[in-house]
Amino acid sequence: MSNIETGMHGAHLIQDLARSRGESQLKSDLAERHLIHFSRSVVVERDRSADLLTRAAASILTTGPTAVLTSHTAVRLHGCEAADQAPVHVVVPYRRKVRSKPDMIVHHSAWSVRDVVSVHGLPVLALEHALAEMLCRARSSTAFACLEQALAMRPADSRRAFVGLVADCVLSRADRRGSRRAASLLELATGLTESPAESWVLLMLADAGLPPPVPQYPIVGIDGTVRYRLDFAWPDLRIALEYDGYAAHEGREGRDSSRDLDLMKRGWIVLRATSADLKDPNRLIDSVRTAFRQRAVAA
């Protein structure tokens, strides 16, 4: 198929292609599967059909000029990779009679043009508003991981201000559902967890009613230098919790054991979490509570 100059990120209005390439060529491209239908009015280039930008552009072309990318899609385009890539989420005004389809979720809401930014040439809801939507409506674990990533992208001294900005967006939503949950997630956020899995561990501890630990707690040597950082710590109790993510810990088992031994010599209780605990947290929660009891503290 010859290069197509019209469209956005490999997504095209059928009427534009018919005008620029001719009906005959368009039918040929469809028959040979160089182009595939995204909707009745939009086709995408097959070799780009899995790309988020292509599917996002196709969704905007399908829903029209008043549509804006929101929720998971907007947050991911802003750089938070914990957000789901599919389906694409768009928001349209209440008056628009547009329906969702398997690869596109349509939300109906009101927003201001001030809340919309351009990302890769696509209309995208500003990050604080898209996060507010996720914190209220999306799965808690995914929304919280995205919030942590959004905070991590900001200078440490501006993170609390951004949390306040997202909180204001939550309060300004006409739909009040999920606002209490969003407030609790915002209160827990630090921007210090280093992976979605660590964010999920932090959230699991909070859901179990445990006191929130300090993420990335530094252990300082007698010379004042930071020897290492703990994934999570309750420093007053000298309880440490490390998440053994496969990529982060592969090939460093010996170094981890040496560090654990050093910590225990310093009076720390060292606990470890794995990916299995993300599926069934009971073992991990019991281990943390046992450690609290060892310190004679109820949890």
PDB file of N, CA and C in Angstrom, residues 29-65:
ATOM      1  N   ASP A  29      -7.583  -1.489  -0.741  1.00  0.00           N
ATOM      2  CA  ASP A  29      -6.837  -1.493   0.529  1.00  0.00           C
ATOM      3  C   ASP A  29      -7.586  -2.251   1.612  1.00  0.00           C
ATOM      4  N   LEU A  30      -8.909  -2.131   1.613  1.00  0.00           N
ATOM      5  CA  LEU A  30      -9.714  -2.866   2.589  1.00  0.00           C
ATOM      6  C   LEU A  30      -9.745  -4.357   2.275  1.00  0.00           C
ATOM      7  N   ALA A  31      -9.885  -4.681   1.006  1.00  0.00           N
ATOM      8  CA  ALA A  31      -9.938  -6.084   0.607  1.00  0.00           C
ATOM      9  C   ALA A  31      -8.630  -6.801   0.918  1.00  0.00           C
ATOM     10  N   GLU A  32      -7.512  -6.103   0.741  1.00  0.00           N
ATOM     11  CA  GLU A  32      -6.200  -6.699   0.995  1.00  0.00           C
ATOM     12  C   GLU A  32      -5.757  -6.546   2.448  1.00  0.00           C
ATOM     13  N   ARG A  33      -6.622  -5.979   3.257  1.00  0.00           N
ATOM     14  CA  ARG A  33      -6.392  -5.832   4.707  1.00  0.00           C
ATOM     15  C   ARG A  33      -5.225  -4.898   5.026  1.00  0.00           C
ATOM     16  N   HIS A  34      -4.884  -4.015   4.100  1.00  0.00           N
ATOM     17  CA  HIS A  34      -3.937  -2.961   4.449  1.00  0.00           C
ATOM     18  C   HIS A  34      -4.603  -1.976   5.408  1.00  0.00           C
ATOM     19  N   LEU A  35      -5.905  -1.813   5.241  1.00  0.00           N
ATOM     20  CA  LEU A  35      -6.724  -1.000   6.138  1.00  0.00           C
ATOM     21  C   LEU A  35      -7.775  -1.895   6.763  1.00  0.00           C
ATOM     22  N   ILE A  36      -8.080  -1.627   8.051  1.00  0.00           N
ATOM     23  CA  ILE A  36      -9.135  -2.383   8.719  1.00  0.00           C
ATOM     24  C   ILE A  36     -10.082  -1.405   9.407  1.00  0.00           C
ATOM     25  N   HIS A  37     -11.323  -1.802   9.515  1.00  0.00           N
ATOM     26  CA  HIS A  37     -12.331  -0.929  10.109  1.00  0.00           C
ATOM     27  C   HIS A  37     -12.129  -0.819  11.627  1.00  0.00           C
ATOM     28  N   PHE A  38     -12.181   0.411  12.121  1.00  0.00           N
ATOM     29  CA  PHE A  38     -12.272   0.668  13.559  1.00  0.00           C
ATOM     30  C   PHE A  38     -13.727   0.937  13.921  1.00  0.00           C
ATOM     31  N   SER A  39     -14.415   1.631  13.050  1.00  0.00           N
ATOM     32  CA  SER A  39     -15.840   1.925  13.207  1.00  0.00           C
ATOM     33  C   SER A  39     -16.419   2.091  11.806  1.00  0.00           C
ATOM     34  N   ARG A  40     -17.684   2.427  11.722  1.00  0.00           N
ATOM     35  CA  ARG A  40     -18.298   2.616  10.406  1.00  0.00           C
ATOM     36  C   ARG A  40     -17.649   3.730   9.612  1.00  0.00           C
ATOM     37  N   SER A  41     -17.169   4.731  10.301  1.00  0.00           N
ATOM     38  CA  SER A  41     -16.644   5.915   9.605  1.00  0.00           C
ATOM     39  C   SER A  41     -15.126   6.010   9.613  1.00  0.00           C
ATOM     40  N   VAL A  42     -14.443   5.099  10.320  1.00  0.00           N
ATOM     41  CA  VAL A  42     -12.997   5.221  10.505  1.00  0.00           C
ATOM     42  C   VAL A  42     -12.311   3.889  10.222  1.00  0.00           C
ATOM     43  N   VAL A  43     -11.179   3.961   9.540  1.00  0.00           N
ATOM     44  CA  VAL A  43     -10.321   2.794   9.341  1.00  0.00           C
ATOM     45  C   VAL A  43      -8.932   3.120   9.883  1.00  0.00           C
ATOM     46  N   VAL A  44      -8.166   2.065  10.166  1.00  0.00           N
ATOM     47  CA  VAL A  44      -6.790   2.234  10.638  1.00  0.00           C
ATOM     48  C   VAL A  44      -5.867   1.368   9.792  1.00  0.00           C
ATOM     49  N   GLU A  45      -4.627   1.800   9.711  1.00  0.00           N
ATOM     50  CA  GLU A  45      -3.628   1.006   9.002  1.00  0.00           C
ATOM     51  C   GLU A  45      -3.311  -0.240   9.822  1.00  0.00           C
ATOM     52  N   ARG A  46      -3.374  -1.389   9.178  1.00  0.00           N
ATOM     53  CA  ARG A  46      -3.292  -2.648   9.916  1.00  0.00           C
ATOM     54  C   ARG A  46      -2.004  -2.772  10.727  1.00  0.00           C
ATOM     55  N   ASP A  47      -0.878  -2.358  10.150  1.00  0.00           N
ATOM     56  CA  ASP A  47       0.389  -2.538  10.856  1.00  0.00           C
ATOM     57  C   ASP A  47       0.548  -1.580  12.038  1.00  0.00           C
ATOM     58  N   ARG A  48      -0.405  -0.662  12.204  1.00  0.00           N
ATOM     59  CA  ARG A  48      -0.375   0.258  13.350  1.00  0.00           C
ATOM     60  C   ARG A  48      -1.597   0.093  14.242  1.00  0.00           C
ATOM     61  N   SER A  49      -2.407  -0.903  13.957  1.00  0.00           N
ATOM     62  CA  SER A  49      -3.700  -1.022  14.624  1.00  0.00           C
ATOM     63  C   SER A  49      -3.595  -1.324  16.121  1.00  0.00           C
ATOM     64  N   ALA A  50      -2.453  -1.846  16.565  1.00  0.00           N
ATOM     65  CA  ALA A  50      -2.290  -2.139  17.989  1.00  0.00           C
ATOM     66  C   ALA A  50      -1.711  -0.967  18.770  1.00  0.00           C
ATOM     67  N   ASP A  51      -1.238   0.070  18.081  1.00  0.00           N
ATOM     68  CA  ASP A  51      -0.616   1.207  18.750  1.00  0.00           C
ATOM     69  C   ASP A  51      -1.667   2.039  19.494  1.00  0.00           C
ATOM     70  N   LEU A  52      -1.321   2.459  20.691  1.00  0.00           N
ATOM     71  CA  LEU A  52      -2.256   3.260  21.472  1.00  0.00           C
ATOM     72  C   LEU A  52      -2.603   4.563  20.758  1.00  0.00           C
ATOM     73  N   LEU A  53      -1.612   5.237  20.198  1.00  0.00           N
ATOM     74  CA  LEU A  53      -1.889   6.504  19.525  1.00  0.00           C
ATOM     75  C   LEU A  53      -2.838   6.313  18.346  1.00  0.00           C
ATOM     76  N   THR A  54      -2.672   5.217  17.632  1.00  0.00           N
ATOM     77  CA  THR A  54      -3.549   4.950  16.492  1.00  0.00           C
ATOM     78  C   THR A  54      -4.975   4.705  16.967  1.00  0.00           C
ATOM     79  N   ARG A  55      -5.137   3.889  17.996  1.00  0.00           N
ATOM     80  CA  ARG A  55      -6.479   3.588  18.496  1.00  0.00           C
ATOM     81  C   ARG A  55      -7.111   4.818  19.142  1.00  0.00           C
ATOM     82  N   ALA A  56      -6.282   5.629  19.810  1.00  0.00           N
ATOM     83  CA  ALA A  56      -6.797   6.861  20.415  1.00  0.00           C
ATOM     84  C   ALA A  56      -7.270   7.830  19.335  1.00  0.00           C
ATOM     85  N   ALA A  57      -6.458   7.978  18.275  1.00  0.00           N
ATOM     86  CA  ALA A  57      -6.847   8.864  17.178  1.00  0.00           C
ATOM     87  C   ALA A  57      -8.115   8.366  16.500  1.00  0.00           C
ATOM     88  N   ALA A  58      -8.212   7.050  16.310  1.00  0.00           N
ATOM     89  CA  ALA A  58      -9.416   6.478  15.691  1.00  0.00           C
ATOM     90  C   ALA A  58     -10.648   6.744  16.550  1.00  0.00           C
ATOM     91  N   SER A  59     -10.481   6.708  17.861  1.00  0.00           N
ATOM     92  CA  SER A  59     -11.611   6.974  18.755  1.00  0.00           C
ATOM     93  C   SER A  59     -12.057   8.420  18.660  1.00  0.00           C
ATOM     94  N   ILE A  60     -11.103   9.335  18.567  1.00  0.00           N
ATOM     95  CA  ILE A  60     -11.447  10.753  18.424  1.00  0.00           C
ATOM     96  C   ILE A  60     -12.140  10.994  17.095  1.00  0.00           C
ATOM     97  N   LEU A  61     -11.636  10.403  16.016  1.00  0.00           N
ATOM     98  CA  LEU A  61     -12.281  10.564  14.719  1.00  0.00           C
ATOM     99  C   LEU A  61     -13.685   9.965  14.722  1.00  0.00           C
ATOM    100  N   THR A  62     -13.856   8.868  15.434  1.00  0.00           N
ATOM    101  CA  THR A  62     -15.169   8.215  15.480  1.00  0.00           C
ATOM    102  C   THR A  62     -16.185   9.043  16.253  1.00  0.00           C
ATOM    103  N   THR A  63     -15.763   9.626  17.366  1.00  0.00           N
ATOM    104  CA  THR A  63     -16.705  10.316  18.255  1.00  0.00           C
ATOM    105  C   THR A  63     -16.879  11.791  17.908  1.00  0.00           C
ATOM    106  N   GLY A  64     -15.970  12.363  17.106  1.00  0.00           N
ATOM    107  CA  GLY A  64     -16.193  13.720  16.632  1.00  0.00           C
ATOM    108  C   GLY A  64     -15.383  14.774  17.355  1.00  0.00           C
ATOM    109  N   PRO A  65     -15.477  16.020  16.896  1.00  0.00           N
ATOM    110  CA  PRO A  65     -14.612  17.098  17.386  1.00  0.00           C
ATOM    111  C   PRO A  65     -14.850  17.509  18.828  1.00  0.00           C
TER     112      PRO A  65
END
